[in-house]
């Protein structure tokens, strides 16, 4: 058996984690021969619920799950960890303005960034899922000056997977027949799911589905999918979010397939004119340990407007929490 690796999950008693943790214990992230230690972080009020989750994890009798440790202290949770899923965040409650949500979550991600800076492995891979994910990632990066921005990414993979699924359904093909989906910008309703480079069984997607479907059906469907799920289920996406978090981390650890890419929120280097220093979703490839923004794509006027709108929104979010980043 290999040496166990340490995986921390925050918001471990929440609904995304309730799907994620069992997948991790089943080896769906690192494979069937990699034992893991789970470090689960929660707020003190959720510790009892978390103990219930731990009982259920133990009842799976997974031979990969070497140990489970629970804590309400990020410095304990993140000590020497290799992989971190930052999922825990405060939900928006009645009467709360968007700015209030930004501020309250900014504090959480500032504290967790500082804790990672102090105690995590210098090679740690941190995925930020808790919303507002892009700006939370930026705050974590800024509060972890001894780590590098490359240690942090935020999740747009659920949006990417939603795009693949919509296109596959429209074309009557399998999801695996779709390549080069791209989701640009913020993980918000402004996100830009882009079919200009997408391929369906090697053919250009746009001529197959038409501009009208792309602009008037595909884009709003992907943008509004989270809301549609809340309206149907009475709760936000959880299992699909956990699935996307694992997909994201697998791409990061094992690399992207030849000729394909994935969408990830990473610190902008100024590519496509997006202000450097914002955490923005780009199409990326992963080779070895390096995440590379896909360069040189043609951006038409329609796309440019969407890219700019997302940049503006992320600038505004950043400016609202300036003191922390
Ligand atoms: P839940 O409300 O079910 O769970 C969140 C958990 O986080 C709770 O158990 C809470 O006690 C815990 N928590 C709060 N503050 C914490 C802290 N400081 N340290 C540790 N734990 C803390 O939410 P869930 O449905 O699991 O969603 C979690 C986050 O993911 C939310 O912010 C949600 O908006 C976001 N999402 C992001 C997605 C993405 O694609 N980036 C998609 C799914 C999801 O909406």
mmCIF file of C-alpha atoms and ligand atoms in Angstrom:
data_model
loop_
_atom_site.group_PDB
_atom_site.id
_atom_site.type_symbol
_atom_site.label_atom_id
_atom_site.label_comp_id
_atom_site.label_asym_id
_atom_site.label_seq_id
_atom_site.Cartn_x
_atom_site.Cartn_y
_atom_site.Cartn_z
ATOM 1 C CA UNK A 1 0.000 0.000 0.000
ATOM 2 C CA UNK A 2 1.158 3.553 -0.765
ATOM 3 C CA UNK A 3 1.648 6.143 2.008
ATOM 4 C CA UNK A 4 -1.665 7.896 2.784
ATOM 5 C CA UNK A 5 -2.133 11.429 1.445
ATOM 6 C CA UNK A 6 -3.889 14.103 3.454
ATOM 7 C CA UNK A 7 -7.060 15.675 2.077
ATOM 8 C CA UNK A 8 -8.836 18.513 3.907
ATOM 9 C CA UNK A 9 -12.485 19.334 3.265
ATOM 10 C CA UNK A 10 -14.191 22.390 4.754
ATOM 11 C CA UNK A 11 -17.933 22.658 5.212
ATOM 12 C CA UNK A 12 -17.716 18.922 5.767
ATOM 13 C CA UNK A 13 -21.202 18.615 7.263
ATOM 14 C CA UNK A 14 -22.805 20.463 4.357
ATOM 15 C CA UNK A 15 -24.642 19.013 1.398
ATOM 16 C CA UNK A 16 -21.860 19.101 -1.225
ATOM 17 C CA UNK A 17 -19.515 17.371 1.200
ATOM 18 C CA UNK A 18 -22.153 14.743 1.858
ATOM 19 C CA UNK A 19 -21.665 13.643 -1.750
ATOM 20 C CA UNK A 20 -17.955 14.426 -1.984
ATOM 21 C CA UNK A 21 -16.620 12.571 1.040
ATOM 22 C CA UNK A 22 -18.024 9.198 0.048
ATOM 23 C CA UNK A 23 -16.543 9.549 -3.439
ATOM 24 C CA UNK A 24 -13.149 10.373 -1.934
ATOM 25 C CA UNK A 25 -13.408 7.343 0.345
ATOM 26 C CA UNK A 26 -14.265 5.188 -2.682
ATOM 27 C CA UNK A 27 -11.054 6.240 -4.459
ATOM 28 C CA UNK A 28 -12.768 8.270 -7.165
ATOM 29 C CA UNK A 29 -10.218 11.078 -6.876
ATOM 30 C CA UNK A 30 -6.803 9.478 -6.441
ATOM 31 C CA UNK A 31 -7.569 5.944 -7.533
ATOM 32 C CA UNK A 32 -8.179 2.564 -5.955
ATOM 33 C CA UNK A 33 -4.661 2.077 -4.587
ATOM 34 C CA UNK A 34 -4.138 5.421 -2.833
ATOM 35 C CA UNK A 35 -5.067 5.480 0.862
ATOM 36 C CA UNK A 36 -6.177 8.827 2.278
ATOM 37 C CA UNK A 37 -6.511 10.618 5.598
ATOM 38 C CA UNK A 38 -9.523 12.947 5.676
ATOM 39 C CA UNK A 39 -9.292 16.137 7.729
ATOM 40 C CA UNK A 40 -12.756 17.585 8.061
ATOM 41 C CA UNK A 41 -13.307 21.203 9.097
ATOM 42 C CA UNK A 42 -16.594 22.594 10.354
ATOM 43 C CA UNK A 43 -17.882 25.393 12.534
ATOM 44 C CA UNK A 44 -18.489 24.392 16.191
ATOM 45 C CA UNK A 45 -22.306 24.383 15.749
ATOM 46 C CA UNK A 46 -22.055 21.736 13.015
ATOM 47 C CA UNK A 47 -19.767 19.336 14.890
ATOM 48 C CA UNK A 48 -22.586 17.029 15.962
ATOM 49 C CA UNK A 49 -23.871 16.695 12.404
ATOM 50 C CA UNK A 50 -20.288 16.098 11.272
ATOM 51 C CA UNK A 51 -19.938 13.248 13.753
ATOM 52 C CA UNK A 52 -22.924 11.629 12.046
ATOM 53 C CA UNK A 53 -21.193 11.938 8.667
ATOM 54 C CA UNK A 54 -18.056 10.372 10.150
ATOM 55 C CA UNK A 55 -20.107 7.434 11.460
ATOM 56 C CA UNK A 56 -21.498 6.893 7.965
ATOM 57 C CA UNK A 57 -18.047 7.144 6.384
ATOM 58 C CA UNK A 58 -16.771 4.544 8.841
ATOM 59 C CA UNK A 59 -19.744 2.320 8.039
ATOM 60 C CA UNK A 60 -18.577 2.166 4.417
ATOM 61 C CA UNK A 61 -15.622 0.072 5.652
ATOM 62 C CA UNK A 62 -13.471 1.585 2.901
ATOM 63 C CA UNK A 63 -10.000 0.065 2.814
ATOM 64 C CA UNK A 64 -8.682 3.367 1.369
ATOM 65 C CA UNK A 65 -9.861 5.500 4.261
ATOM 66 C CA UNK A 66 -6.900 5.303 6.592
ATOM 67 C CA UNK A 67 -8.173 7.801 9.188
ATOM 68 C CA UNK A 68 -10.694 10.628 9.669
ATOM 69 C CA UNK A 69 -9.885 13.650 11.820
ATOM 70 C CA UNK A 70 -12.426 16.374 12.595
ATOM 71 C CA UNK A 71 -11.778 19.866 13.887
ATOM 72 C CA UNK A 72 -13.099 23.425 13.977
ATOM 73 C CA UNK A 73 -9.574 24.871 13.719
ATOM 74 C CA UNK A 74 -8.244 25.527 10.185
ATOM 75 C CA UNK A 75 -4.635 25.312 11.423
ATOM 76 C CA UNK A 76 -5.262 21.768 12.563
ATOM 77 C CA UNK A 77 -7.244 20.853 9.451
ATOM 78 C CA UNK A 78 -4.614 22.126 7.004
ATOM 79 C CA UNK A 79 -1.426 20.915 8.739
ATOM 80 C CA UNK A 80 0.779 19.358 6.013
ATOM 81 C CA UNK A 81 -2.221 18.672 3.761
ATOM 82 C CA UNK A 82 -1.676 17.803 0.096
ATOM 83 C CA UNK A 83 -5.156 18.605 -1.270
ATOM 84 C CA UNK A 84 -7.809 20.967 0.047
ATOM 85 C CA UNK A 85 -11.449 21.343 -0.940
ATOM 86 C CA UNK A 86 -12.611 24.723 0.422
ATOM 87 C CA UNK A 87 -16.355 24.183 0.281
ATOM 88 C CA UNK A 88 -17.638 25.664 3.546
ATOM 89 C CA UNK A 89 -19.158 29.122 3.227
ATOM 90 C CA UNK A 90 -22.076 31.068 4.637
ATOM 91 C CA UNK A 91 -25.240 30.883 2.540
ATOM 92 C CA UNK A 92 -27.172 34.016 1.644
ATOM 93 C CA UNK A 93 -29.975 34.483 4.169
ATOM 94 C CA UNK A 94 -33.130 36.612 4.098
ATOM 95 C CA UNK A 95 -32.388 40.318 4.115
ATOM 96 C CA UNK A 96 -28.709 39.815 3.281
ATOM 97 C CA UNK A 97 -27.347 41.983 0.487
ATOM 98 C CA UNK A 98 -24.828 40.557 -1.981
ATOM 99 C CA UNK A 99 -22.213 42.851 -0.424
ATOM 100 C CA UNK A 100 -22.905 41.374 3.043
ATOM 101 C CA UNK A 101 -22.453 37.869 1.642
ATOM 102 C CA UNK A 102 -19.169 38.901 0.056
ATOM 103 C CA UNK A 103 -17.924 40.407 3.291
ATOM 104 C CA UNK A 104 -18.877 37.537 5.570
ATOM 105 C CA UNK A 105 -17.349 34.942 3.253
ATOM 106 C CA UNK A 106 -14.295 37.087 2.643
ATOM 107 C CA UNK A 107 -13.459 36.811 6.346
ATOM 108 C CA UNK A 108 -13.670 33.013 6.189
ATOM 109 C CA UNK A 109 -11.377 32.750 3.170
ATOM 110 C CA UNK A 110 -8.902 35.281 4.572
ATOM 111 C CA UNK A 111 -8.578 33.230 7.750
ATOM 112 C CA UNK A 112 -8.296 29.969 5.828
ATOM 113 C CA UNK A 113 -5.711 31.507 3.459
ATOM 114 C CA UNK A 114 -3.604 32.521 6.466
ATOM 115 C CA UNK A 115 -3.906 29.063 7.983
ATOM 116 C CA UNK A 116 -2.868 27.398 4.697
ATOM 117 C CA UNK A 117 0.047 29.809 4.479
ATOM 118 C CA UNK A 118 1.246 28.749 7.919
ATOM 119 C CA UNK A 119 0.787 25.007 7.922
ATOM 120 C CA UNK A 120 -0.063 23.436 4.548
ATOM 121 C CA UNK A 121 2.395 21.513 2.348
ATOM 122 C CA UNK A 122 4.194 23.961 0.008
ATOM 123 C CA UNK A 123 2.871 21.866 -2.889
ATOM 124 C CA UNK A 124 -0.731 21.959 -1.689
ATOM 125 C CA UNK A 125 -3.479 22.112 -4.303
ATOM 126 C CA UNK A 126 -6.424 24.161 -3.034
ATOM 127 C CA UNK A 127 -9.784 24.168 -4.832
ATOM 128 C CA UNK A 128 -12.197 26.945 -3.830
ATOM 129 C CA UNK A 129 -15.842 25.997 -4.327
ATOM 130 C CA UNK A 130 -17.613 28.106 -1.670
ATOM 131 C CA UNK A 131 -19.236 31.183 -3.191
ATOM 132 C CA UNK A 132 -18.454 33.774 -4.391
ATOM 133 C CA UNK A 133 -15.788 31.292 -5.497
ATOM 134 C CA UNK A 134 -13.595 33.513 -7.707
ATOM 135 C CA UNK A 135 -13.300 36.332 -5.201
ATOM 136 C CA UNK A 136 -12.915 33.933 -2.275
ATOM 137 C CA UNK A 137 -10.010 32.357 -4.168
ATOM 138 C CA UNK A 138 -8.434 35.763 -4.681
ATOM 139 C CA UNK A 139 -8.721 36.492 -0.965
ATOM 140 C CA UNK A 140 -7.181 33.142 -0.045
ATOM 141 C CA UNK A 141 -4.275 33.792 -2.460
ATOM 142 C CA UNK A 142 -3.632 37.254 -1.025
ATOM 143 C CA UNK A 143 -3.631 35.911 2.514
ATOM 144 C CA UNK A 144 -1.141 33.159 1.700
ATOM 145 C CA UNK A 145 1.953 35.091 0.582
ATOM 146 C CA UNK A 146 4.347 32.208 1.299
ATOM 147 C CA UNK A 147 2.438 29.917 -1.032
ATOM 148 C CA UNK A 148 2.136 30.767 -4.742
ATOM 149 C CA UNK A 149 -1.038 31.709 -6.656
ATOM 150 C CA UNK A 150 -0.530 28.411 -8.510
ATOM 151 C CA UNK A 151 -1.464 26.608 -5.294
ATOM 152 C CA UNK A 152 -5.045 27.916 -5.707
ATOM 153 C CA UNK A 153 -7.798 27.444 -8.283
ATOM 154 C CA UNK A 154 -11.538 27.985 -8.149
ATOM 155 C CA UNK A 155 -14.281 25.834 -9.564
ATOM 156 C CA UNK A 156 -16.031 26.521 -12.855
ATOM 157 C CA UNK A 157 -16.055 22.815 -13.726
ATOM 158 C CA UNK A 158 -19.716 22.390 -12.833
ATOM 159 C CA UNK A 159 -20.570 25.056 -15.428
ATOM 160 C CA UNK A 160 -18.176 23.392 -17.893
ATOM 161 C CA UNK A 161 -19.821 20.001 -17.334
ATOM 162 C CA UNK A 162 -23.271 21.558 -17.671
ATOM 163 C CA UNK A 163 -22.209 22.989 -21.030
ATOM 164 C CA UNK A 164 -20.933 19.605 -22.220
ATOM 165 C CA UNK A 165 -24.114 17.901 -21.139
ATOM 166 C CA UNK A 166 -26.393 20.431 -22.886
ATOM 167 C CA UNK A 167 -24.410 20.218 -26.125
ATOM 168 C CA UNK A 168 -24.245 16.414 -26.032
ATOM 169 C CA UNK A 169 -28.004 16.213 -25.537
ATOM 170 C CA UNK A 170 -28.676 18.655 -28.366
ATOM 171 C CA UNK A 171 -26.452 16.668 -30.755
ATOM 172 C CA UNK A 172 -27.547 13.220 -29.568
ATOM 173 C CA UNK A 173 -24.000 12.142 -28.656
ATOM 174 C CA UNK A 174 -22.175 11.066 -25.498
ATOM 175 C CA UNK A 175 -20.541 13.643 -23.231
ATOM 176 C CA UNK A 176 -17.203 12.039 -24.087
ATOM 177 C CA UNK A 177 -17.757 13.022 -27.759
ATOM 178 C CA UNK A 178 -17.527 16.719 -26.815
ATOM 179 C CA UNK A 179 -14.151 18.470 -26.646
ATOM 180 C CA UNK A 180 -12.927 22.035 -26.094
ATOM 181 C CA UNK A 181 -15.842 23.436 -24.108
ATOM 182 C CA UNK A 182 -14.905 26.773 -22.522
ATOM 183 C CA UNK A 183 -16.418 28.689 -19.621
ATOM 184 C CA UNK A 184 -15.050 32.191 -19.113
ATOM 185 C CA UNK A 185 -15.261 34.563 -16.200
ATOM 186 C CA UNK A 186 -17.106 34.499 -12.919
ATOM 187 C CA UNK A 187 -18.985 31.583 -11.359
ATOM 188 C CA UNK A 188 -22.179 33.631 -11.395
ATOM 189 C CA UNK A 189 -25.115 34.118 -13.724
ATOM 190 C CA UNK A 190 -22.828 36.287 -15.905
ATOM 191 C CA UNK A 191 -20.464 33.421 -16.721
ATOM 192 C CA UNK A 192 -19.859 32.912 -20.442
ATOM 193 C CA UNK A 193 -20.166 29.314 -21.636
ATOM 194 C CA UNK A 194 -18.608 29.467 -25.093
ATOM 195 C CA UNK A 195 -19.084 27.079 -28.014
ATOM 196 C CA UNK A 196 -16.811 28.822 -30.526
ATOM 197 C CA UNK A 197 -14.078 26.176 -30.221
ATOM 198 C CA UNK A 198 -16.197 23.207 -29.119
ATOM 199 C CA UNK A 199 -16.062 20.030 -31.183
ATOM 200 C CA UNK A 200 -18.669 17.293 -31.466
ATOM 201 C CA UNK A 201 -17.041 14.039 -32.608
ATOM 202 C CA UNK A 202 -14.317 16.210 -34.154
ATOM 203 C CA UNK A 203 -16.722 18.548 -35.997
ATOM 204 C CA UNK A 204 -17.160 22.238 -35.142
ATOM 205 C CA UNK A 205 -20.121 22.538 -32.769
ATOM 206 C CA UNK A 206 -21.475 25.944 -33.781
ATOM 207 C CA UNK A 207 -22.491 25.088 -37.372
ATOM 208 C CA UNK A 208 -24.170 21.943 -36.019
ATOM 209 C CA UNK A 209 -26.337 23.701 -33.431
ATOM 210 C CA UNK A 210 -26.655 27.173 -34.981
ATOM 211 C CA UNK A 211 -26.004 30.647 -33.583
ATOM 212 C CA UNK A 212 -29.598 31.067 -32.460
ATOM 213 C CA UNK A 213 -29.565 27.972 -30.227
ATOM 214 C CA UNK A 214 -26.123 28.928 -28.913
ATOM 215 C CA UNK A 215 -27.126 32.476 -27.982
ATOM 216 C CA UNK A 216 -30.755 32.054 -26.970
ATOM 217 C CA UNK A 217 -30.900 28.568 -25.465
ATOM 218 C CA UNK A 218 -27.444 27.243 -24.590
ATOM 219 C CA UNK A 219 -25.990 30.300 -22.840
ATOM 220 C CA UNK A 220 -29.024 31.107 -20.640
ATOM 221 C CA UNK A 221 -29.600 27.415 -19.836
ATOM 222 C CA UNK A 222 -26.051 26.956 -18.530
ATOM 223 C CA UNK A 223 -26.057 30.325 -16.762
ATOM 224 C CA UNK A 224 -29.388 29.626 -15.029
ATOM 225 C CA UNK A 225 -28.920 25.907 -14.366
ATOM 226 C CA UNK A 226 -28.195 26.388 -10.652
ATOM 227 C CA UNK A 227 -31.372 28.403 -10.169
ATOM 228 C CA UNK A 228 -33.383 25.863 -12.161
ATOM 229 C CA UNK A 229 -32.138 23.091 -9.873
ATOM 230 C CA UNK A 230 -33.007 25.081 -6.739
ATOM 231 C CA UNK A 231 -36.507 25.662 -8.141
ATOM 232 C CA UNK A 232 -36.966 21.947 -8.849
ATOM 233 C CA UNK A 233 -35.236 20.390 -5.843
ATOM 234 C CA UNK A 234 -35.705 23.066 -3.218
ATOM 235 C CA UNK A 235 -31.947 22.884 -2.573
ATOM 236 C CA UNK A 236 -28.873 23.901 -4.526
ATOM 237 C CA UNK A 237 -26.807 21.497 -6.646
ATOM 238 C CA UNK A 238 -24.842 19.160 -4.442
ATOM 239 C CA UNK A 239 -24.021 15.795 -6.046
ATOM 240 C CA UNK A 240 -23.163 17.429 -9.386
ATOM 241 C CA UNK A 241 -21.011 19.986 -7.564
ATOM 242 C CA UNK A 242 -19.152 17.221 -5.717
ATOM 243 C CA UNK A 243 -18.693 15.381 -9.018
ATOM 244 C CA UNK A 244 -17.309 18.550 -10.623
ATOM 245 C CA UNK A 245 -14.941 19.145 -7.693
ATOM 246 C CA UNK A 246 -13.482 15.671 -8.205
ATOM 247 C CA UNK A 247 -13.263 16.163 -11.987
ATOM 248 C CA UNK A 248 -11.451 19.465 -11.399
ATOM 249 C CA UNK A 249 -8.937 17.978 -8.969
ATOM 250 C CA UNK A 250 -8.321 14.954 -11.197
ATOM 251 C CA UNK A 251 -7.521 17.242 -14.141
ATOM 252 C CA UNK A 252 -5.180 19.232 -11.892
ATOM 253 C CA UNK A 253 -3.361 16.178 -10.558
ATOM 254 C CA UNK A 254 -3.343 13.869 -13.584
ATOM 255 C CA UNK A 255 -3.389 16.460 -16.413
ATOM 256 C CA UNK A 256 -5.750 17.174 -19.301
ATOM 257 C CA UNK A 257 -6.232 14.889 -22.289
ATOM 258 C CA UNK A 258 -4.261 15.598 -25.481
ATOM 259 C CA UNK A 259 -6.132 18.060 -27.706
ATOM 260 C CA UNK A 260 -8.683 18.919 -25.026
ATOM 261 C CA UNK A 261 -8.863 21.435 -22.216
ATOM 262 C CA UNK A 262 -10.977 22.171 -19.111
ATOM 263 C CA UNK A 263 -12.249 25.375 -17.498
ATOM 264 C CA UNK A 264 -10.691 26.551 -14.217
ATOM 265 C CA UNK A 265 -10.674 29.779 -12.260
ATOM 266 C CA UNK A 266 -7.039 30.885 -12.048
ATOM 267 C CA UNK A 267 -5.203 34.127 -11.401
ATOM 268 C CA UNK A 268 -5.311 36.087 -14.655
ATOM 269 C CA UNK A 269 -1.926 36.865 -16.222
ATOM 270 C CA UNK A 270 -3.529 39.473 -18.494
ATOM 271 C CA UNK A 271 -4.468 36.933 -21.189
ATOM 272 C CA UNK A 272 -7.275 38.100 -23.480
ATOM 273 C CA UNK A 273 -6.978 41.543 -21.894
ATOM 274 C CA UNK A 274 -8.437 40.369 -18.574
ATOM 275 C CA UNK A 275 -6.965 42.431 -15.761
ATOM 276 C CA UNK A 276 -4.002 40.592 -14.269
ATOM 277 C CA UNK A 277 -4.603 39.643 -10.664
ATOM 278 C CA UNK A 278 -8.300 38.751 -10.914
ATOM 279 C CA UNK A 279 -9.304 35.111 -10.448
ATOM 280 C CA UNK A 280 -11.086 34.390 -13.734
ATOM 281 C CA UNK A 281 -12.241 31.180 -15.405
ATOM 282 C CA UNK A 282 -10.269 30.381 -18.565
ATOM 283 C CA UNK A 283 -9.897 27.305 -20.732
ATOM 284 C CA UNK A 284 -6.714 25.671 -19.442
ATOM 285 C CA UNK A 285 -4.520 22.666 -20.067
ATOM 286 C CA UNK A 286 -2.620 20.947 -17.275
ATOM 287 C CA UNK A 287 0.735 19.403 -18.106
ATOM 288 C CA UNK A 288 2.850 18.074 -15.275
ATOM 289 C CA UNK A 289 2.297 20.499 -12.420
ATOM 290 C CA UNK A 290 1.613 23.505 -14.659
ATOM 291 C CA UNK A 291 -1.802 24.959 -15.383
ATOM 292 C CA UNK A 292 -1.578 26.835 -18.694
ATOM 293 C CA UNK A 293 -4.211 29.271 -19.910
ATOM 294 C CA UNK A 294 -4.994 28.320 -23.527
ATOM 295 C CA UNK A 295 -3.574 31.177 -25.609
ATOM 296 C CA UNK A 296 -4.281 32.574 -29.026
ATOM 297 C CA UNK A 297 -7.994 31.792 -29.367
ATOM 298 C CA UNK A 298 -9.918 34.118 -31.685
ATOM 299 C CA UNK A 299 -12.354 36.197 -29.661
ATOM 300 C CA UNK A 300 -15.125 37.834 -31.677
ATOM 301 C CA UNK A 301 -17.063 40.945 -30.651
ATOM 302 C CA UNK A 302 -19.917 38.927 -29.085
ATOM 303 C CA UNK A 303 -17.489 36.933 -26.933
ATOM 304 C CA UNK A 304 -15.461 40.008 -26.050
ATOM 305 C CA UNK A 305 -18.519 41.697 -24.570
ATOM 306 C CA UNK A 306 -19.147 38.682 -22.341
ATOM 307 C CA UNK A 307 -15.500 38.503 -21.292
ATOM 308 C CA UNK A 308 -15.510 42.208 -20.399
ATOM 309 C CA UNK A 309 -18.789 41.958 -18.482
ATOM 310 C CA UNK A 310 -17.323 39.193 -16.332
ATOM 311 C CA UNK A 311 -14.133 41.143 -15.783
ATOM 312 C CA UNK A 312 -16.139 44.160 -14.649
ATOM 313 C CA UNK A 313 -18.213 42.074 -12.237
ATOM 314 C CA UNK A 314 -15.080 40.505 -10.721
ATOM 315 C CA UNK A 315 -13.412 43.905 -10.370
ATOM 316 C CA UNK A 316 -16.464 45.148 -8.501
ATOM 317 C CA UNK A 317 -16.441 42.112 -6.199
ATOM 318 C CA UNK A 318 -12.740 42.605 -5.531
ATOM 319 C CA UNK A 319 -13.233 46.303 -4.809
ATOM 320 C CA UNK A 320 -15.936 45.508 -2.256
ATOM 321 C CA UNK A 321 -13.506 43.394 -0.217
ATOM 322 C CA UNK A 322 -10.380 45.451 -0.969
ATOM 323 C CA UNK A 323 -9.193 45.481 2.642
ATOM 324 C CA UNK A 324 -8.721 41.700 2.516
ATOM 325 C CA UNK A 325 -7.039 41.457 -0.875
HETATM 326 P P1 LIG B 1 -24.252 23.936 2.895
HETATM 327 O O1 LIG B 1 -24.859 25.159 3.510
HETATM 328 O O2 LIG B 1 -25.035 22.667 2.823
HETATM 329 O O3 LIG B 1 -22.895 23.595 3.657
HETATM 330 C C1 LIG B 1 -21.947 24.570 3.954
HETATM 331 C C2 LIG B 1 -21.239 24.105 5.201
HETATM 332 O O4 LIG B 1 -20.150 24.995 5.427
HETATM 333 C C3 LIG B 1 -22.122 24.127 6.454
HETATM 334 O O5 LIG B 1 -22.111 22.841 7.058
HETATM 335 C C4 LIG B 1 -21.462 25.186 7.323
HETATM 336 O O6 LIG B 1 -21.523 24.875 8.708
HETATM 337 C C5 LIG B 1 -20.019 25.130 6.812
HETATM 338 N N1 LIG B 1 -19.222 26.321 7.111
HETATM 339 C C6 LIG B 1 -19.638 27.609 7.159
HETATM 340 N N2 LIG B 1 -18.622 28.401 7.545
HETATM 341 C C7 LIG B 1 -17.544 27.586 7.698
HETATM 342 C C8 LIG B 1 -16.199 27.811 8.090
HETATM 343 N N3 LIG B 1 -15.773 29.048 8.390
HETATM 344 N N4 LIG B 1 -15.369 26.755 8.166
HETATM 345 C C9 LIG B 1 -15.806 25.522 7.885
HETATM 346 N N5 LIG B 1 -17.068 25.233 7.537
HETATM 347 C C10 LIG B 1 -17.919 26.271 7.431
HETATM 348 O O7 LIG B 1 -23.749 24.388 1.453
HETATM 349 P P2 LIG B 1 -23.371 23.483 0.196
HETATM 350 O O8 LIG B 1 -24.574 23.233 -0.594
HETATM 351 O O9 LIG B 1 -22.526 22.362 0.641
HETATM 352 O O10 LIG B 1 -22.514 24.553 -0.652
HETATM 353 C C11 LIG B 1 -21.268 25.021 -0.179
HETATM 354 C C12 LIG B 1 -20.787 26.206 -1.005
HETATM 355 O O11 LIG B 1 -20.591 25.818 -2.360
HETATM 356 C C13 LIG B 1 -21.783 27.364 -1.049
HETATM 357 O O12 LIG B 1 -21.059 28.577 -0.917
HETATM 358 C C14 LIG B 1 -22.363 27.262 -2.442
HETATM 359 O O13 LIG B 1 -22.865 28.492 -2.901
HETATM 360 C C15 LIG B 1 -21.146 26.815 -3.210
HETATM 361 N N6 LIG B 1 -21.365 26.226 -4.538
HETATM 362 C C16 LIG B 1 -20.427 26.472 -5.478
HETATM 363 C C17 LIG B 1 -20.489 25.902 -6.729
HETATM 364 C C18 LIG B 1 -19.434 26.161 -7.748
HETATM 365 O O14 LIG B 1 -19.587 25.666 -8.878
HETATM 366 N N7 LIG B 1 -18.350 26.891 -7.469
HETATM 367 C C19 LIG B 1 -21.631 25.036 -7.123
HETATM 368 C C20 LIG B 1 -22.372 24.467 -5.964
HETATM 369 C C21 LIG B 1 -22.530 25.400 -4.798
HETATM 370 O O15 LIG B 1 -23.614 26.266 -5.040
#
